[in-house]
Amino acid sequence: MDMNTAKLKKNAFRVTKERGLAASRIRVPGGHMDARFLAIIQEIAEKYGNGTVHITNRQGFEVPGIDFTDMPKVNELLQSIIEGLEINQEEMNCGYPASGTRNINACIGARVCPYGCYDTSAFAQRMEKAVFPNDLHFKIAFTGCHNDCAKVRMHDFGIIGMTLPQFDPNRCVSCGACVKKCQTKSVGALTLVNFRPERNHKKCIGCGECVLACPDAAWMRSKETYYRLTLLGRSGKKNPRMGVNFIKWCDEESIIKIVCNTYEYVKEYIDPNAPGGKEHIGYIVDRTGVPEFLKWALRDVTLPEIAEVSSPLYWNGIRYSE
Amino acid sequence: MGFELSTGGVNAFLRELARTGRVVAPVRFEGGGAFTGTDCVRYAEVTDIENVVFDEKSRFSFRELLLPPSQTLFYFTEDSITEPTPETRDTIIFLRSCDLHAVKRLDEICRGGANPDYYYEQRRKNVKFVLMGCKKAFDSCFCVDMGTNISDNYDLSIEPDGDGWHLDCKNAEWEPLLRAQGGTETPVTPAHVTETKTRVSIPDDLDFSVAKSKLWDEYDKRCIACGRCNFSCPTCTCFSMQDLFYQDNPKTGERRRVLASCMVDGFSDMAGGVVYRKNHGARMRYKVLHKVYDFKKRSGFHMCVGCGRCDDVCPEYISFSHIVNRLGDAMKEVSEHAE
């Protein structure tokens, strides 16, 4: 049997353990889609696969057991999913090009979750439009609040939703619910002063627990949505580590710009001999030093006045070699 | 006198009223809900009738205009006190029939006794009411069973009708204003609902022995004692006092009164550390029975007006009307035990 495996992989299939069988990989940008696509995935699995579907860690579906010869038919079935999810495509009915930049994850966010500070899937999809398709190995994830259910700190770029709580003293009834919630569930940024909560802006992480706790709408969400951008978390066999705080009270436009700028930085500095042309950004930053990275990442970025940029940036993590 | 009036006519009328008063009505606060991307309908000053929300129930009631959540009663220095300048303009309040019946409760509580509430009176005396007709009840409403679905003690009634508005004016001073805005006379009876999806029945034999029922125990765990039911209720009037001293000059300060909730920690705390109703179930019992039992013993009518806001706002999905409907079984349970 002759099969160009590089082409197969580039067409969003996996070469599996079983000789001659592939797995079709269907990514779901932002992790949210119309239920009707499930029926197509079922059809692919039952007609061409082994009848099972794996739900992937990056919010996609992987349909195993597909005979190499059936891949064109699978691609035809995939067409309506690709169109419906607006996945980048080069040629109709031929599947879609897999990409070094991974599917952009999102927790369920404000579409459903009471804690979510923004529509995570929608922002993920806007980010996708800005960066896809791209061969560079970038992992980006969106989470609605500081609970970080999407584990964004394990990504190169983690986006955490924030709201800037607005206080109307005339509605406060001094019940203390906000202070208690902030203390027990969040960072303890609130204290009662003269019977009313006082917010320590330095401490506050904009989680919105005070807004949710307030029984009289004395606390409200800000009109603007803010984000915390975390930087260069990763897993892997060398030095897994959590992403660190980069910008607090950041805005959407700046985040997209920073990510796009980082692609330029990586193109400039990636190890030309990196296996498969992929290198975690963090290792590149380890090599060039943080100041050089920041020079590229923050080029032409105008942060909102409220934004706080962490400095210096230090990563820790686990080193298997030690 | 009934009138038919265009939107422009109603707005011109509201502008006339705004010369000497403030018009307050339920309006939509976009993004004002606790959850992201949700609105909050609550009271604020309006100039245009289009901004008054008719198709949704307000999260909070008109009550906060008569009894604000937080109100400074006076400021003090070492040797003097100063009262804030009271609102002297008319306050024209848009509200539904259930809420207009709630005014009767507030009046009974705050004006009824030998010592009327001075601060309530200050606000109450300048209030005029505009009844918002209800063509259809909301899911949680139970005004019909509480007998609050019809009101006639309004200055004006208003409801949308096609492109225009139907109004019934009982305020003699306002009639010429309506005519001047091109109002055409026509008989108008304010819309009211005659049936509600939620029904309640308060048992005739209800008495305080129901306090011994196991019914309340369930709420020890389910209720989180947040007080949303009280703060949204149009008939809750309880308040606490706060004397506070300004941080930059502790010799001056102010006295405030703020709404209190019988569901929230601290309400039944006594000197010496005694807490009368520690369990949330006991607080629920206290609240429910006050709304549909003991208040009536004193005043002759129930405190609850069946607006259903407490059901709408409970984050734990505890339904007040459901509890009321369980009282019959609870009475049976305690009477069987008594035998």
XYZ file of C-alpha atoms in Angstrom:
661
model
C 0.000 0.000 0.000
C 1.261 3.443 -0.851
C 0.091 6.430 1.165
C 1.656 9.854 1.532
C 1.220 10.139 5.310
C 2.273 13.785 5.400
C -0.580 14.625 3.061
C -2.949 12.429 5.069
C -2.031 14.225 8.286
C -2.291 17.607 6.636
C -5.835 16.608 5.637
C -6.845 16.238 9.299
C -6.514 12.483 9.517
C -4.344 10.537 11.941
C -2.198 7.541 11.039
C -3.327 5.044 13.636
C -1.839 1.916 15.180
C -3.836 -0.286 12.839
C -2.218 -0.592 9.459
C -4.289 0.959 6.690
C -6.712 2.637 9.049
C -6.937 6.348 9.709
C -8.872 8.477 12.166
C -10.778 11.547 11.031
C -10.243 14.601 13.211
C -13.001 17.170 13.372
C -12.215 20.278 15.329
C -14.947 22.448 16.806
C -13.754 26.065 17.059
C -14.772 27.481 20.429
C -16.206 24.113 21.412
C -19.844 24.980 20.636
C -21.859 23.846 17.636
C -25.302 23.028 16.347
C -26.462 19.586 17.421
C -27.283 18.630 13.827
C -23.582 18.028 13.127
C -23.566 15.159 15.606
C -25.735 13.160 13.216
C -23.106 13.506 10.488
C -20.342 12.466 12.843
C -22.435 9.447 13.784
C -22.937 8.611 10.121
C -19.187 8.792 9.415
C -18.393 6.605 12.423
C -20.993 3.982 11.588
C -20.487 3.897 7.835
C -16.711 4.252 7.544
C -15.307 4.002 11.071
C -15.567 1.355 13.761
C -18.718 2.805 15.227
C -17.004 4.744 17.997
C -16.129 8.408 18.457
C -13.495 9.885 20.710
C -14.170 13.299 22.246
C -10.785 14.978 22.113
C -9.077 17.129 24.708
C -9.118 20.062 22.312
C -12.868 20.039 21.818
C -13.057 18.010 18.682
C -14.179 14.576 17.579
C -11.905 11.838 16.385
C -13.503 9.030 14.397
C -11.206 5.992 14.316
C -11.165 2.896 12.126
C -11.469 4.599 8.736
C -9.982 2.700 5.821
C -7.502 4.845 3.881
C -9.568 4.254 0.749
C -12.688 5.697 2.390
C -11.096 9.028 3.278
C -12.470 10.857 0.214
C -16.017 9.737 1.084
C -15.497 10.864 4.670
C -14.319 14.233 3.387
C -17.493 14.594 1.361
C -19.581 13.942 4.464
C -17.478 16.424 6.404
C -18.326 19.232 3.990
C -21.442 20.508 5.761
C -19.677 20.433 9.131
C -16.746 22.383 7.709
C -19.114 24.960 6.275
C -21.309 25.108 9.355
C -18.393 25.563 11.737
C -16.605 27.903 9.325
C -13.456 25.800 9.396
C -10.847 27.026 6.949
C -10.824 24.988 3.728
C -8.838 24.970 0.505
C -10.961 22.790 -1.747
C -14.630 21.845 -1.504
C -15.445 18.250 -0.514
C -11.787 17.527 0.223
C -11.773 17.979 3.969
C -9.787 20.747 5.575
C -6.102 21.372 6.176
C -4.934 20.425 9.659
C -2.899 23.101 11.249
C 0.004 23.501 13.628
C -2.072 26.023 15.473
C -4.421 23.932 17.524
C -8.170 24.198 17.777
C -9.020 27.135 19.999
C -10.714 25.916 23.148
C -13.385 27.588 25.175
C -15.241 26.681 28.336
C -19.007 26.952 27.999
C -18.792 30.566 29.147
C -21.488 33.199 29.439
C -23.782 31.511 26.934
C -24.743 29.120 29.708
C -22.605 29.445 32.838
C -23.665 31.997 35.489
C -20.005 32.716 36.299
C -18.908 33.374 32.722
C -17.859 36.977 32.119
C -18.121 36.816 28.305
C -19.131 34.662 25.360
C -16.041 32.482 25.287
C -16.923 30.550 22.128
C -17.598 33.750 20.180
C -14.244 35.288 21.183
C -12.517 31.978 20.397
C -14.078 32.039 16.951
C -12.989 35.639 16.376
C -9.476 34.680 17.420
C -9.610 31.737 15.043
C -10.451 34.068 12.164
C -7.376 36.149 13.046
C -4.867 33.294 13.239
C -6.092 30.356 11.125
C -4.819 28.570 9.164
C -1.295 28.526 10.487
C 1.387 25.881 10.715
C 3.032 27.252 13.824
C 2.377 25.399 17.040
C 0.177 27.758 19.064
C -2.257 26.740 21.742
C -4.882 29.283 22.737
C -7.775 28.803 25.123
C -10.584 30.909 26.502
C -12.229 30.616 29.885
C -15.111 32.643 31.247
C -13.774 33.430 34.684
C -10.914 32.817 37.062
C -12.216 29.348 37.907
C -10.383 28.517 34.670
C -12.352 25.376 33.873
C -10.751 25.468 30.404
C -7.285 25.152 32.009
C -6.065 28.088 29.952
C -2.901 28.346 31.997
C -1.693 25.191 30.274
C -1.786 27.102 26.965
C 0.540 29.512 25.212
C -2.156 32.124 25.528
C -4.835 31.881 28.160
C -7.705 34.343 28.176
C -9.676 34.677 31.410
C -12.845 36.779 31.550
C -13.158 39.639 34.015
C -15.714 42.252 34.941
C -14.969 45.469 36.781
C -17.577 45.549 39.565
C -19.578 48.765 39.731
C -20.949 49.733 43.133
C -24.110 51.745 43.730
C -23.965 52.698 47.415
C -27.630 53.707 47.401
C -28.672 50.106 46.865
C -26.375 48.548 49.461
C -28.182 47.009 52.431
C -25.006 45.995 54.293
C -25.913 42.311 54.229
C -22.252 41.403 53.830
C -22.893 38.725 51.199
C -20.331 40.169 48.763
C -17.619 40.427 51.395
C -18.250 36.868 52.539
C -18.264 35.448 49.001
C -15.121 37.320 47.992
C -13.413 36.046 51.134
C -14.448 32.418 50.841
C -14.543 31.877 47.052
C -12.172 34.495 45.698
C -9.313 36.740 46.755
C -10.764 38.670 49.696
C -10.641 42.029 47.944
C -13.658 43.380 49.834
C -13.862 44.678 53.385
C -16.753 46.360 55.137
C -15.934 49.982 55.898
C -18.677 51.984 57.583
C -21.158 49.206 56.795
C -20.386 49.150 53.091
C -17.961 47.100 51.026
C -14.721 48.701 49.941
C -12.991 47.095 46.974
C -9.224 46.745 46.898
C -8.549 47.172 43.203
C -5.035 45.762 43.472
C -6.394 42.522 44.891
C -9.583 42.288 42.807
C -9.490 39.734 39.996
C -12.796 40.790 38.447
C -14.451 37.420 38.974
C -17.887 38.928 39.583
C -18.637 36.904 42.722
C -19.751 40.144 44.435
C -22.197 40.863 41.617
C -23.596 37.354 41.806
C -23.845 37.490 45.590
C -25.557 40.869 45.868
C -29.282 40.454 46.578
C -30.137 44.062 45.751
C -28.158 44.802 42.564
C -25.860 47.201 44.411
C -22.996 45.513 42.569
C -23.289 45.407 38.813
C -21.096 44.245 35.971
C -19.161 46.848 34.017
C -20.318 47.644 30.484
C -16.831 46.731 29.260
C -15.584 43.193 29.468
C -11.991 42.804 30.577
C -9.618 39.902 30.331
C -6.557 38.526 32.007
C -4.040 37.288 29.490
C -1.776 34.503 30.715
C 1.365 33.532 28.937
C 3.243 30.494 27.796
C 1.938 27.588 29.766
C 2.698 24.197 28.299
C 2.740 20.481 28.824
C 5.209 18.085 27.240
C 8.253 15.989 27.900
C 10.774 18.668 28.821
C 9.527 21.378 31.153
C 5.757 21.512 31.697
C 4.679 24.718 33.379
C 1.716 26.933 34.105
C 1.226 30.117 32.165
C 1.998 33.234 34.191
C 0.026 36.445 34.562
C 0.841 38.828 31.742
C -1.834 41.500 31.434
C -4.692 42.147 33.844
C -7.721 44.209 32.717
C -6.795 43.726 29.068
C -9.133 44.312 26.105
C -10.106 42.059 23.213
C -8.359 44.013 20.473
C -5.037 44.044 22.293
C -5.188 40.306 22.933
C -5.748 39.497 19.269
C -2.941 41.873 18.291
C -0.530 40.355 20.802
C -1.242 36.838 19.553
C -0.796 37.897 15.915
C 2.441 39.695 16.799
C 3.717 36.561 18.478
C 3.327 34.628 15.216
C 5.760 37.106 13.646
C 8.143 36.686 16.567
C 8.034 32.894 16.293
C 8.631 32.994 12.531
C 11.751 35.028 13.235
C 13.168 32.963 16.076
C 11.896 29.373 15.791
C 14.603 26.696 15.791
C 14.928 25.856 12.089
C 15.622 22.246 13.065
C 12.636 21.908 15.398
C 11.018 18.456 14.966
C 8.105 18.758 12.573
C 8.660 22.509 12.403
C 7.013 22.819 15.794
C 8.456 24.333 18.932
C 6.584 25.523 22.000
C 6.800 29.300 22.087
C 8.049 29.179 25.646
C 11.293 27.458 24.637
C 11.861 30.163 22.026
C 11.326 32.831 24.673
C 13.732 30.976 26.972
C 16.288 31.361 24.185
C 15.707 34.960 23.130
C 14.925 36.284 26.582
C 11.660 37.877 27.650
C 12.503 41.489 26.645
C 12.950 40.510 23.002
C 9.639 38.636 23.087
C 7.861 41.618 24.630
C 9.339 43.935 22.019
C 7.606 41.873 19.336
C 4.423 40.953 21.217
C 3.520 44.490 22.291
C 4.351 46.174 18.980
C 1.583 48.676 18.076
C -0.546 47.501 21.001
C -2.412 50.244 22.849
C -3.596 48.812 26.121
C -6.566 50.325 27.952
C -5.551 52.720 30.679
C -6.702 50.326 33.376
C -4.485 47.478 32.114
C -1.685 46.228 34.358
C 1.278 44.494 32.745
C 3.175 42.076 34.968
C 6.905 42.539 35.138
C 9.250 40.767 35.331
C 7.920 37.486 33.961
C 9.207 34.281 35.514
C 8.097 30.742 34.822
C 8.591 27.779 37.028
C 7.361 24.300 36.377
C 8.649 20.793 36.347
C 11.950 19.740 34.799
C 12.053 16.034 34.066
C 15.786 16.146 33.369
C 16.682 17.183 36.897
C -62.510 59.754 32.209
C -61.094 57.448 29.572
C -58.754 58.629 26.804
C -57.088 57.362 23.700
C -53.720 58.956 23.074
C -50.828 58.617 20.669
C -47.294 57.848 21.885
C -46.300 61.435 21.154
C -49.287 62.636 23.125
C -48.428 60.464 26.125
C -44.835 61.693 26.033
C -45.964 65.309 25.896
C -48.215 64.586 28.877
C -45.285 63.036 30.764
C -43.233 66.141 30.034
C -46.019 68.222 31.551
C -45.949 66.069 34.679
C -42.154 66.362 34.811
C -42.488 70.139 35.261
C -43.496 69.645 38.858
C -42.597 66.055 39.506
C -40.549 63.047 38.602
C -42.019 60.148 36.712
C -40.643 56.763 37.745
C -41.390 53.466 36.099
C -39.907 50.038 35.461
C -37.200 50.439 32.830
C -34.646 48.115 31.338
C -31.095 48.387 32.646
C -29.166 46.809 29.821
C -26.469 44.518 31.164
C -27.823 45.258 34.637
C -28.533 41.634 35.490
C -26.168 39.663 37.701
C -25.309 37.288 34.861
C -23.307 38.457 31.868
C -25.442 39.800 29.043
C -28.641 39.881 31.070
C -30.750 42.938 31.775
C -32.516 44.063 34.900
C -35.927 45.680 34.870
C -36.215 48.056 37.786
C -37.381 51.527 38.664
C -35.848 54.694 37.320
C -36.949 58.106 36.140
C -38.437 58.125 32.635
C -39.251 60.762 30.072
C -40.590 58.547 27.282
C -43.371 56.015 27.550
C -41.507 53.742 25.103
C -38.891 53.190 27.804
C -41.424 51.881 30.285
C -41.299 48.090 30.335
C -44.789 46.640 30.108
C -44.061 43.117 28.914
C -41.828 42.071 31.799
C -42.217 42.175 35.546
C -39.765 44.423 37.368
C -37.132 42.567 39.403
C -37.522 45.049 42.239
C -40.749 46.787 43.120
C -41.797 50.434 43.385
C -41.306 49.975 47.130
C -37.765 51.316 46.941
C -39.155 54.741 46.045
C -41.054 54.950 49.315
C -38.592 52.982 51.417
C -35.167 53.230 49.773
C -32.730 50.352 50.353
C -30.458 52.839 52.066
C -31.542 56.241 53.300
C -29.634 58.890 55.235
C -31.937 60.197 57.955
C -29.645 62.945 59.165
C -26.064 64.118 59.294
C -24.485 64.965 62.632
C -21.606 67.037 63.858
C -20.574 67.425 67.491
C -23.484 69.673 68.376
C -25.907 69.703 65.479
C -27.909 67.521 63.185
C -29.068 68.300 59.670
C -31.711 66.478 57.720
C -31.195 65.963 54.013
C -33.499 68.131 51.911
C -36.600 66.023 51.303
C -37.968 65.456 47.840
C -40.755 67.977 47.486
C -41.718 67.285 43.896
C -44.514 64.902 43.064
C -43.417 61.344 42.472
C -45.505 59.703 39.798
C -45.131 55.949 40.041
C -46.030 53.455 37.327
C -47.049 50.156 38.873
C -49.292 47.142 38.423
C -52.425 46.269 40.357
C -50.661 43.882 42.751
C -48.181 46.623 43.614
C -50.908 49.187 44.096
C -52.401 46.779 46.625
C -48.952 46.612 48.201
C -49.188 50.369 48.815
C -52.139 49.625 51.080
C -49.876 47.245 53.052
C -47.083 49.783 53.278
C -49.550 52.441 54.420
C -50.942 50.088 57.048
C -47.453 49.364 58.356
C -45.876 52.804 58.075
C -48.849 55.139 58.464
C -51.393 53.030 60.299
C -50.261 53.154 63.913
C -50.159 55.895 66.503
C -46.682 56.909 65.368
C -46.552 57.152 61.609
C -43.150 56.759 60.005
C -41.946 60.320 59.460
C -39.565 59.386 56.641
C -42.140 57.265 54.856
C -44.672 60.057 55.175
C -42.202 62.550 53.704
C -42.119 60.554 50.500
C -45.582 59.086 50.515
C -47.503 62.353 50.679
C -46.329 63.498 47.248
C -46.910 60.235 45.409
C -49.333 59.688 42.555
C -50.010 56.328 40.993
C -50.267 55.278 37.378
C -51.724 51.798 37.039
C -50.167 49.611 34.364
C -52.933 47.349 33.123
C -52.118 43.640 32.967
C -53.571 41.837 29.964
C -51.928 38.591 30.945
C -50.429 37.251 34.146
C -46.780 36.231 34.289
C -46.008 32.621 35.185
C -45.357 33.217 38.873
C -48.173 35.716 39.500
C -50.996 34.725 41.833
C -52.783 38.049 42.252
C -56.246 36.615 41.570
C -56.039 34.255 44.535
C -54.713 37.069 46.734
C -57.519 39.366 45.566
C -55.140 41.999 44.232
C -55.776 41.701 40.501
C -58.135 44.701 40.311
C -57.411 48.251 41.460
C -59.410 51.437 41.250
C -57.469 53.787 43.514
C -55.178 55.157 40.826
C -54.664 58.625 39.432
C -54.280 57.267 35.943
C -54.293 53.892 34.251
C -52.324 53.223 31.112
C -51.814 50.351 28.731
C -50.634 49.997 25.151
C -53.280 49.469 22.517
C -52.009 48.977 18.997
C -49.905 52.015 18.144
C -51.466 54.163 20.805
C -52.398 54.097 24.462
C -55.537 53.685 26.511
C -55.738 55.731 29.661
C -58.285 56.146 32.420
C -57.819 59.351 34.385
C -59.165 59.831 37.898
C -57.053 62.858 38.691
C -59.063 65.977 37.879
C -55.899 68.074 37.440
C -54.531 65.719 34.821
C -57.637 65.511 32.642
C -57.137 68.891 30.936
C -53.494 67.985 30.330
C -54.533 64.814 28.553
C -57.091 66.691 26.495
C -54.487 69.280 25.586
C -52.264 66.536 24.191
C -54.977 65.463 21.797
C -56.498 62.746 23.940
C -59.847 61.633 22.600
C -62.397 60.621 25.156
C -63.421 57.018 25.148
C -64.573 54.674 27.893
C -61.572 52.799 29.311
C -61.505 50.035 31.872
C -57.954 49.063 32.836
C -57.049 45.547 31.791
C -56.737 43.060 34.607
C -56.138 39.349 34.715
C -58.838 36.966 35.855
C -56.772 33.822 35.993
C -53.177 32.953 36.786
C -51.087 29.901 36.020
C -49.853 29.795 39.586
C -52.642 29.242 42.083
C -52.455 29.428 45.850
C -54.826 28.380 48.536
C -54.288 29.378 52.121
C -55.954 26.864 54.451
C -58.865 28.279 56.458
C -57.744 26.453 59.580
C -54.173 27.798 59.399
C -52.817 28.589 62.829
C -49.491 28.860 64.494
C -49.287 25.157 65.290
C -48.068 24.789 61.695
C -44.737 26.026 62.989
C -44.209 22.517 64.373
C -44.505 20.930 60.926
C -41.543 19.188 59.377
C -42.239 21.237 56.255
C -39.802 23.928 57.361
C -36.876 21.565 57.885
C -36.412 21.180 54.144
C -35.483 24.847 53.891
C -32.719 24.549 56.486
C -30.630 23.137 53.685
C -32.248 24.528 50.529
C -32.422 28.187 51.537
C -29.128 30.098 51.450
C -30.522 33.050 53.438
C -29.552 35.619 50.828
C -32.642 37.780 51.291
C -33.458 38.224 47.604
C -37.100 37.335 48.366
C -37.319 40.176 50.868
C -35.482 42.776 48.840
C -37.679 42.183 45.819
C -40.902 42.058 47.862
C -43.192 45.082 47.567
C -44.440 44.664 51.134
C -41.241 44.071 53.124
C -40.530 47.115 55.256
C -38.023 45.969 57.885
C -34.961 48.105 58.353
C -31.847 48.444 60.486
C -30.139 51.576 61.742
C -26.528 52.495 61.122
C -24.652 55.290 62.837
C -21.443 55.835 61.016
C -18.561 58.172 61.629
C -16.679 59.582 58.681
C -13.182 58.201 58.495
C -11.454 61.526 57.864
C -13.392 63.250 60.652
C -14.880 60.832 63.166
C -16.639 63.665 65.004
C -19.087 63.911 62.150
C -21.162 61.277 60.514
C -24.620 60.228 59.552
C -27.457 57.984 60.578
C -28.815 55.736 57.899
C -31.578 53.283 57.825
C -31.173 50.366 55.474
C -33.525 47.597 54.490
C -33.178 44.465 56.537
C -34.170 40.936 55.649
C -35.606 38.377 58.047
C -33.841 35.720 55.952
C -30.350 37.189 56.313
C -27.964 36.463 59.194
C -28.152 38.984 61.985
C -31.852 39.837 61.747
C -32.874 38.026 64.907
C -29.625 38.481 66.836
C -30.133 39.782 70.347
C -27.816 41.357 72.867
C -25.886 38.636 74.605
C -25.541 36.596 71.445
C -28.935 34.949 71.338
C -30.142 34.183 67.816
C -33.837 33.483 67.678
C -34.001 31.958 64.242
C -30.697 30.354 63.497
C -31.988 27.766 61.044
C -32.984 28.932 57.627
C -36.149 26.825 57.808
C -37.226 28.786 60.870
C -36.630 32.029 58.995
C -38.689 30.722 56.095
C -41.510 29.847 58.481
C -41.364 33.308 60.038
C -41.502 35.019 56.661
C -44.208 32.846 55.116
C -46.493 33.009 58.109
C -46.053 36.750 58.381
C -47.044 37.151 54.739
C -50.094 34.873 54.795
C -51.095 34.471 58.434
C -50.198 36.738 61.305
C -50.169 40.067 59.491
C -53.787 39.450 58.589
C -54.677 38.790 62.227
C -53.627 42.327 62.989
C -54.726 44.196 59.892
C -57.558 42.154 58.424
C -55.880 41.468 55.082
C -52.937 39.426 53.931
C -49.566 41.057 53.561
C -48.654 39.060 50.452
C -50.100 40.543 47.265
C -49.168 37.638 44.986
C -46.747 39.490 42.720
C -44.560 36.377 42.633
C -41.265 38.288 42.601
C -39.864 36.150 45.430
C -40.373 33.099 43.201
C -38.732 34.829 40.249
C -35.590 35.880 42.077
C -34.797 32.898 44.312
C -31.443 31.504 43.155
C -32.290 28.192 44.816
C -35.655 27.899 43.063
C -37.602 27.955 46.297
C -41.157 28.894 45.458
C -43.084 30.896 48.035
C -46.399 30.023 46.402
C -45.464 26.342 46.572
C -44.790 26.664 50.291
C -48.149 28.373 50.805
C -49.805 25.481 48.996
C -48.054 23.002 51.292
C -49.503 24.624 54.406
C -52.695 22.535 54.179
C -50.780 19.268 54.403
C -48.588 20.748 57.103
C -51.686 21.582 59.173
C -52.931 17.995 58.758
C -49.527 16.700 59.845
C -49.453 18.751 63.047
C -53.096 18.105 63.935
C -52.565 14.345 63.583
C -49.572 14.597 65.893
C -51.557 16.607 68.391
C -54.205 13.888 68.719
